[in-house]
Short mmCIF file of C-alpha atoms and ligand atoms in Angstrom, two decimals:
data_model
loop_
_atom_site.label_atom_id
_atom_site.label_comp_id
_atom_site.label_asym_id
_atom_site.label_seq_id
_atom_site.Cartn_x
_atom_site.Cartn_y
_atom_site.Cartn_z
CA MET A 837 85.10 54.12 181.48
CA SER A 838 81.80 53.18 182.99
CA ARG A 839 79.00 55.24 184.47
CA LYS A 840 77.50 52.04 185.87
CA ASP A 841 77.69 51.87 189.64
CA SER A 842 81.11 50.32 190.16
CA VAL A 843 82.96 48.74 193.06
CA LEU A 844 86.42 50.06 193.97
CA ILE A 845 88.85 47.74 195.79
CA THR A 846 92.08 49.28 197.04
CA GLY A 847 94.91 46.91 197.96
CA ALA A 848 93.23 44.37 195.68
CA SER A 849 96.43 42.38 195.12
CA GLY A 850 96.63 41.39 198.77
CA GLU A 851 95.31 38.27 200.52
CA MET A 852 91.85 39.67 201.32
CA GLY A 853 91.58 41.34 197.90
CA HIS A 854 92.09 37.99 196.18
CA GLY A 855 89.13 36.41 197.95
CA LEU A 856 86.95 39.50 197.65
CA ILE A 857 87.41 39.87 193.87
CA VAL A 858 86.46 36.22 193.31
CA ARG A 859 83.38 36.55 195.54
CA GLN A 860 82.29 39.96 194.19
CA ALA A 861 82.67 38.94 190.54
CA ALA A 862 80.61 35.79 191.13
CA ALA A 863 77.89 37.55 193.14
CA GLU A 864 77.39 40.55 190.81
CA PRO A 865 79.00 39.75 187.42
CA GLU A 866 77.32 42.74 185.78
CA ARG A 867 78.87 45.18 188.24
CA PRO A 868 82.27 46.62 187.16
CA ILE A 869 85.12 46.07 189.63
CA ILE A 870 87.95 48.58 189.52
CA THR A 871 91.11 48.06 191.56
CA LEU A 872 93.89 50.28 192.87
CA ASP A 873 97.16 48.73 194.00
CA LEU A 874 100.90 49.22 193.69
CA LYS A 875 101.17 45.67 192.37
CA PRO A 876 99.34 44.16 189.38
CA LEU A 877 96.70 41.51 190.03
CA PRO A 878 97.67 37.86 189.54
CA ALA A 879 96.81 36.63 186.03
CA ASP A 880 93.86 34.54 187.26
CA LEU A 881 92.13 37.61 188.72
CA SER A 882 92.68 40.16 185.92
CA PRO A 883 89.78 38.90 183.75
CA LYS A 884 87.38 39.43 186.66
CA VAL A 885 88.20 43.12 186.91
CA HIS A 886 86.95 45.95 184.65
CA GLN A 887 90.09 48.07 185.10
CA GLN A 888 93.25 47.96 187.22
CA PHE A 889 94.80 51.23 188.33
CA HIS A 890 98.45 50.82 189.28
CA GLY A 891 99.42 53.36 191.90
CA SER A 892 99.22 54.51 195.49
CA ILE A 893 96.30 55.64 197.62
CA LEU A 894 98.61 58.59 198.43
CA ASP A 895 98.32 59.76 194.79
CA LYS A 896 95.47 62.29 194.95
CA GLU A 897 95.68 62.94 191.20
CA LEU A 898 95.18 59.25 190.49
CA LEU A 899 92.16 59.18 192.80
CA ALA A 900 90.83 62.32 191.06
CA SER A 901 91.15 60.64 187.67
CA ILE A 902 89.21 57.61 188.91
CA GLN A 903 86.67 60.10 190.26
CA THR A 904 86.04 61.55 186.81
CA GLU A 905 85.92 58.17 185.03
CA TYR A 906 83.72 56.11 187.29
CA ALA A 907 80.56 56.21 189.38
CA VAL A 908 81.55 54.24 192.49
CA ASP A 909 78.89 53.32 195.04
CA ARG A 910 80.91 50.85 197.10
CA VAL A 911 84.50 51.05 198.29
CA TYR A 912 86.44 48.18 199.87
CA HIS A 913 89.54 49.90 201.24
CA LEU A 914 92.02 47.09 201.88
CA ALA A 915 95.34 48.83 201.14
CA ALA A 916 97.57 48.86 204.25
CA LEU A 917 100.96 48.01 205.70
CA LEU A 918 100.50 45.12 208.17
CA SER A 919 101.77 45.08 211.73
CA THR A 920 105.30 43.71 211.37
CA ARG A 921 106.31 45.95 208.45
CA SER A 922 104.66 48.94 210.15
CA GLU A 923 106.92 48.47 213.19
CA PHE A 924 110.01 48.75 210.99
CA SER A 925 108.64 51.76 209.06
CA PRO A 926 106.25 53.63 211.40
CA GLU A 927 106.24 56.91 209.44
CA LEU A 928 105.50 55.10 206.16
CA ALA A 929 102.82 53.12 207.97
CA HIS A 930 101.19 56.33 209.16
CA LYS A 931 101.30 57.79 205.65
CA VAL A 932 99.79 54.73 203.97
CA ASN A 933 97.45 53.54 206.71
CA VAL A 934 96.15 56.94 207.88
CA GLU A 935 96.76 59.60 205.20
CA GLY A 936 95.96 57.05 202.50
CA THR A 937 92.72 56.14 204.24
CA LEU A 938 91.80 59.82 204.58
CA ASN A 939 92.35 60.23 200.81
CA VAL A 940 90.01 57.32 200.09
CA LEU A 941 87.40 58.63 202.55
CA GLU A 942 87.52 62.01 200.74
CA PHE A 943 87.21 60.19 197.39
CA THR A 944 84.15 58.40 198.75
CA GLN A 945 82.57 61.64 200.03
CA ARG A 946 83.12 63.29 196.62
CA GLN A 947 81.58 60.28 194.89
CA GLY A 948 78.52 60.54 197.14
CA GLU A 949 78.18 64.28 196.50
CA SER A 950 78.49 63.98 192.73
CA HIS A 951 75.93 61.18 192.48
CA GLY A 952 73.62 62.33 195.23
CA ARG A 953 73.64 59.16 197.32
CA SER A 954 75.53 57.48 200.14
CA VAL A 955 78.54 55.33 199.27
CA ILE A 956 79.34 52.27 201.38
CA PHE A 957 82.95 52.35 202.62
CA PHE A 958 84.12 49.01 204.00
CA TYR A 959 87.18 49.23 206.25
CA PRO A 960 89.11 46.23 207.62
CA SER A 961 90.35 46.93 211.11
CA SER A 962 92.06 44.38 213.29
CA ILE A 963 92.49 42.82 216.72
CA ALA A 964 95.69 44.88 216.64
CA ALA A 965 93.46 47.79 217.72
CA TYR A 966 93.40 46.19 221.19
CA GLY A 967 96.15 46.45 223.81
CA LEU A 968 95.92 44.05 226.77
CA PRO A 969 98.39 45.41 229.37
CA THR A 970 99.67 42.07 230.74
CA ILE A 971 99.39 38.33 230.02
CA ALA A 972 97.39 38.01 233.27
CA ALA A 973 94.96 40.72 232.11
CA LYS A 974 94.67 38.94 228.74
CA ALA A 975 93.83 35.64 230.45
CA ALA A 976 91.32 37.31 232.80
CA ALA A 977 89.66 39.32 230.02
CA GLY A 978 88.72 36.27 227.89
CA LYS A 979 86.42 37.44 225.06
CA VAL A 980 86.78 41.22 224.82
CA ASN A 981 84.08 43.46 223.35
CA GLU A 982 84.66 46.33 220.91
CA ASP A 983 84.88 49.04 223.59
CA GLU A 984 87.41 47.39 225.91
CA PHE A 985 91.23 47.66 225.99
CA ASN A 986 91.44 50.09 223.05
CA GLN A 987 95.11 50.93 223.70
CA PRO A 988 97.14 49.37 220.89
CA THR A 989 100.92 48.99 221.31
CA THR A 990 101.79 48.91 217.58
CA MET A 991 101.82 51.62 214.92
CA TYR A 992 99.54 49.43 212.80
CA GLY A 993 97.07 49.02 215.67
CA ALA A 994 97.14 52.78 216.41
CA ASN A 995 96.57 53.45 212.69
CA LYS A 996 93.62 51.07 212.56
CA LEU A 997 92.00 52.45 215.72
CA TYR A 998 92.33 56.06 214.53
CA CYS A 999 90.92 55.21 211.10
CA GLU A 1000 87.92 53.58 212.79
CA HIS A 1001 87.26 56.99 214.39
CA LEU A 1002 87.94 58.81 211.10
CA GLY A 1003 85.37 56.62 209.40
CA ARG A 1004 82.82 57.13 212.15
CA TYR A 1005 83.36 60.93 211.79
CA TYR A 1006 82.76 60.79 208.02
CA GLY A 1007 79.79 58.54 208.55
CA ARG A 1008 78.05 60.40 211.35
CA HIS A 1009 79.55 63.86 212.03
CA TYR A 1010 80.99 65.14 208.71
CA LYS A 1011 81.28 68.96 208.64
CA GLN A 1012 78.74 69.17 211.47
CA LEU A 1013 79.07 72.96 211.78
CA ALA A 1014 78.30 73.65 208.12
CA ALA A 1015 75.08 75.53 207.34
CA GLY A 1016 72.08 73.47 206.30
CA PRO A 1017 71.36 69.75 206.69
CA PRO A 1018 74.16 67.16 207.18
CA THR A 1019 76.18 66.57 204.00
CA GLY A 1020 77.99 63.38 204.89
CA LYS A 1021 77.77 60.73 202.15
CA VAL A 1022 80.05 58.01 203.57
CA ASP A 1023 78.29 54.91 204.90
CA PHE A 1024 81.27 53.66 206.93
CA ARG A 1025 81.25 49.99 207.98
CA CYS A 1026 84.15 48.26 209.72
CA ILE A 1027 85.14 44.80 210.91
CA ARG A 1028 87.98 44.16 213.36
CA PHE A 1029 89.41 40.98 211.86
CA PRO A 1030 91.17 38.29 213.87
CA GLY A 1031 94.21 36.57 212.38
CA LEU A 1032 93.24 35.31 208.92
CA ILE A 1033 94.37 32.04 207.33
CA SER A 1034 94.07 31.49 203.58
CA ALA A 1035 94.73 28.34 201.54
CA GLU A 1036 94.87 30.35 198.30
CA THR A 1037 97.46 32.99 199.15
CA LEU A 1038 100.69 33.15 201.14
CA PRO A 1039 100.90 35.19 204.39
CA SER A 1040 102.23 38.69 203.84
CA GLY A 1041 103.97 40.00 206.91
CA GLY A 1042 101.44 39.97 209.71
CA THR A 1043 102.42 39.23 213.30
CA SER A 1044 99.51 36.76 213.44
CA ASP A 1045 100.90 34.98 210.37
CA TYR A 1046 102.70 32.32 212.42
CA ALA A 1047 99.63 30.10 211.87
CA PRO A 1048 99.47 30.24 208.04
CA GLU A 1049 103.28 30.30 207.84
CA MET A 1050 103.45 27.04 209.85
CA ILE A 1051 100.83 25.28 207.72
CA HIS A 1052 102.28 26.36 204.38
CA ALA A 1053 105.84 25.43 205.48
CA ALA A 1054 104.73 21.97 206.68
CA ALA A 1055 102.84 21.30 203.44
CA ALA A 1056 105.85 22.44 201.40
CA GLY A 1057 108.09 20.12 203.42
CA LYS A 1058 110.09 23.05 204.79
CA PRO A 1059 111.20 23.59 208.41
CA TYR A 1060 109.43 26.32 210.38
CA ALA A 1061 110.63 28.18 213.48
CA CYS A 1062 107.52 29.47 215.28
CA PHE A 1063 108.27 32.87 216.81
CA VAL A 1064 105.69 32.67 219.63
CA ARG A 1065 105.27 30.39 222.64
CA PRO A 1066 103.11 27.22 222.41
CA ASP A 1067 100.61 28.65 224.93
CA THR A 1068 100.02 31.83 222.86
CA ARG A 1069 96.37 32.30 221.99
CA ILE A 1070 94.54 34.78 219.73
CA PRO A 1071 91.35 34.51 217.59
CA PHE A 1072 91.61 33.31 213.99
CA MET A 1073 89.28 32.83 211.03
CA THR A 1074 89.54 31.32 207.58
CA MET A 1075 89.65 33.76 204.66
CA PRO A 1076 86.37 32.44 203.15
CA ASP A 1077 84.60 33.24 206.44
CA ALA A 1078 86.21 36.70 206.50
CA ILE A 1079 84.97 37.40 202.97
CA ASP A 1080 81.52 36.08 203.88
CA ALA A 1081 81.41 38.47 206.85
CA ILE A 1082 82.30 41.44 204.61
CA VAL A 1083 79.51 40.53 202.16
CA ARG A 1084 76.96 40.15 204.96
CA LEU A 1085 77.88 43.46 206.59
CA VAL A 1086 77.83 45.38 203.30
CA LYS A 1087 74.45 43.89 202.31
CA CYS A 1088 72.85 44.74 205.66
CA PRO A 1089 70.38 47.69 205.71
CA ARG A 1090 72.12 50.66 207.38
CA GLY A 1091 69.25 51.00 209.87
CA SER A 1092 70.01 47.54 211.29
CA LEU A 1093 73.53 48.50 212.32
CA SER A 1094 73.92 49.53 215.97
CA ARG A 1095 77.60 50.43 215.54
CA THR A 1096 80.19 51.22 212.86
CA VAL A 1097 82.91 48.84 214.15
CA TYR A 1098 82.28 45.12 214.76
CA ASN A 1099 84.30 42.25 216.21
CA ILE A 1100 84.02 38.89 214.49
CA GLY A 1101 85.44 35.59 215.67
CA ALA A 1102 85.45 31.91 214.71
CA PHE A 1103 88.06 29.96 216.71
CA ALA A 1104 90.89 30.86 219.11
CA PRO A 1105 93.49 28.07 219.32
CA ALA A 1106 96.73 28.06 221.27
CA VAL A 1107 99.81 27.61 219.09
CA ALA A 1108 100.25 24.10 220.55
CA GLU A 1109 96.80 23.13 219.25
CA ILE A 1110 97.67 24.39 215.77
CA GLU A 1111 100.99 22.55 215.89
CA ASP A 1112 99.26 19.27 216.90
CA ILE A 1113 96.85 19.51 213.95
CA VAL A 1114 99.69 20.38 211.54
CA ARG A 1115 101.83 17.47 212.78
CA GLY A 1116 98.85 15.14 212.37
CA ALA A 1117 98.44 16.21 208.75
CA PHE A 1118 102.14 16.47 207.91
CA PRO A 1119 103.98 14.02 210.24
CA LYS A 1120 107.37 14.87 208.76
CA CYS A 1121 106.96 18.60 209.35
CA GLY A 1122 109.90 20.27 211.02
CA VAL A 1123 108.22 22.78 213.35
CA ILE A 1124 110.29 24.13 216.22
CA THR A 1125 109.73 26.98 218.70
CA ASP A 1126 112.13 29.90 218.51
CA VAL A 1127 110.46 32.73 220.40
CA ASP A 1128 111.06 36.27 219.17
CA GLU A 1129 110.43 38.11 222.45
CA LYS A 1130 109.60 41.42 220.73
CA ARG A 1131 107.02 39.88 218.38
CA GLN A 1132 105.75 37.76 221.29
CA ARG A 1133 105.05 40.95 223.25
CA ILE A 1134 102.88 42.24 220.40
CA VAL A 1135 100.82 39.05 220.18
CA ASP A 1136 100.51 38.93 224.00
CA SER A 1137 98.87 42.40 223.81
CA TRP A 1138 96.13 41.08 221.49
CA PRO A 1139 93.04 39.44 223.02
CA ALA A 1140 92.76 35.67 223.54
CA ASP A 1141 89.33 35.90 221.91
CA VAL A 1142 86.64 38.42 220.96
CA ASP A 1143 82.95 38.92 221.82
CA ASP A 1144 81.21 39.09 218.43
CA SER A 1145 77.64 39.08 219.74
CA ALA A 1146 76.89 42.49 218.13
CA ALA A 1147 77.87 41.20 214.66
CA ARG A 1148 75.82 38.03 215.14
CA ARG A 1149 72.81 40.04 216.31
CA ASP A 1150 72.92 42.97 213.84
CA TRP A 1151 73.89 41.29 210.56
CA GLY A 1152 73.98 37.53 211.12
CA HIS A 1153 77.73 36.83 211.39
CA GLN A 1154 78.01 33.04 211.30
CA PRO A 1155 81.40 31.51 210.46
CA ALA A 1156 81.26 28.18 208.58
CA HIS A 1157 84.60 27.00 209.94
CA ASP A 1158 85.34 26.22 213.58
CA LEU A 1159 88.89 24.96 214.37
CA ALA A 1160 88.27 21.38 213.18
CA ALA A 1161 86.45 22.41 209.99
CA ALA A 1162 88.97 25.17 209.24
CA PHE A 1163 91.81 22.66 209.10
CA GLY A 1164 89.97 19.49 208.13
CA GLU A 1165 87.68 20.85 205.41
CA TYR A 1166 89.44 23.95 204.10
CA LEU A 1167 93.11 24.49 204.95
CA ILE A 1168 94.75 21.08 204.82
CA PRO A 1169 92.99 19.67 201.72
CA ASN A 1170 93.56 22.87 199.71
CA ILE A 1171 97.08 23.60 200.91
CA ARG A 1172 98.12 19.97 200.36
CA LYS A 1173 96.79 20.28 196.80
CA ARG A 1174 98.78 23.49 196.31
CA TYR A 1175 102.07 21.79 197.14
CA SER A 1176 101.38 18.31 195.74
C1 AKB B 1868 98.69 41.14 211.34
O1 AKB B 1868 99.04 40.10 211.87
O2 AKB B 1868 99.35 42.16 211.26
C2 AKB B 1868 97.32 41.16 210.75
C3 AKB B 1868 96.37 41.55 211.79
C4 AKB B 1868 96.24 40.80 213.04
O3 AKB B 1868 95.65 42.48 211.55
N1 AKB B 1868 96.98 39.85 210.20
#
């Protein structure tokens, strides 16, 4: 129980949640963190968290009980089914990714109403919200901006794009026909993440996870069959840079934000470039190419790179890791340590 302004992280046991808890606890140690996830937190994270709620974002009674126990003035809503699993279970994906997000938006609105102030709602969207129609169009488009090619081909991408609009509705147009002044309390802020690579956690079922899967397999001395062609290219970022971007966006004064949804980028290597770096670090690695045409089609529909000028202009997005630094300074040293 705490009436102190708390931070709620849904999906906290996932890859992004791991990095965010560590960063949030270090930045504001006096601020209670509460988490909501189907899975318990790893033992090293539990001490950093005021209370863990084990359950689903579909459980409205659970959300209502959190409502009565805590004053929450910041929500990081990370809970989601990623792209590959969503393709095998599209109805479940819709329930979790859309209905679950609506539940958390409603929770956030209620929090704002009961405490008489806006509540920041951070939402991680994805490059999966894009849908480039052909490989030629992808090559010609180069760095795409937020308002181009918004025709996703996956259930996950459709979920993410719709929830971007849901959030913008709660943030700017909530109950616009109601009598009296606007009553919206959700300060919705969203980043469309590229593929993310973490040294601290294992990839968890994303279609972009061929990069982290390859690195972790090579470091563990295991063979890896890469399911996309060597010329395949999409934007990537290290997890520390992704967490840094979230912190910068959330700290930014609302008046400085020209949009609710932002691209961010860092580096956009072809698979062959990643493979060369991995082979250089782990000469005995057994990486082969075994293209999965259906998964290839999904990655081919995602942009080769993104225009993140709005994020750099509005809230100072500035990744620390380009391709060389990502592998040389962060991924290889830390992943090698993990498996040594
Ligand atoms: C996935 O690969 O599904 C995710 C994503 C690109 O959002 N990492």
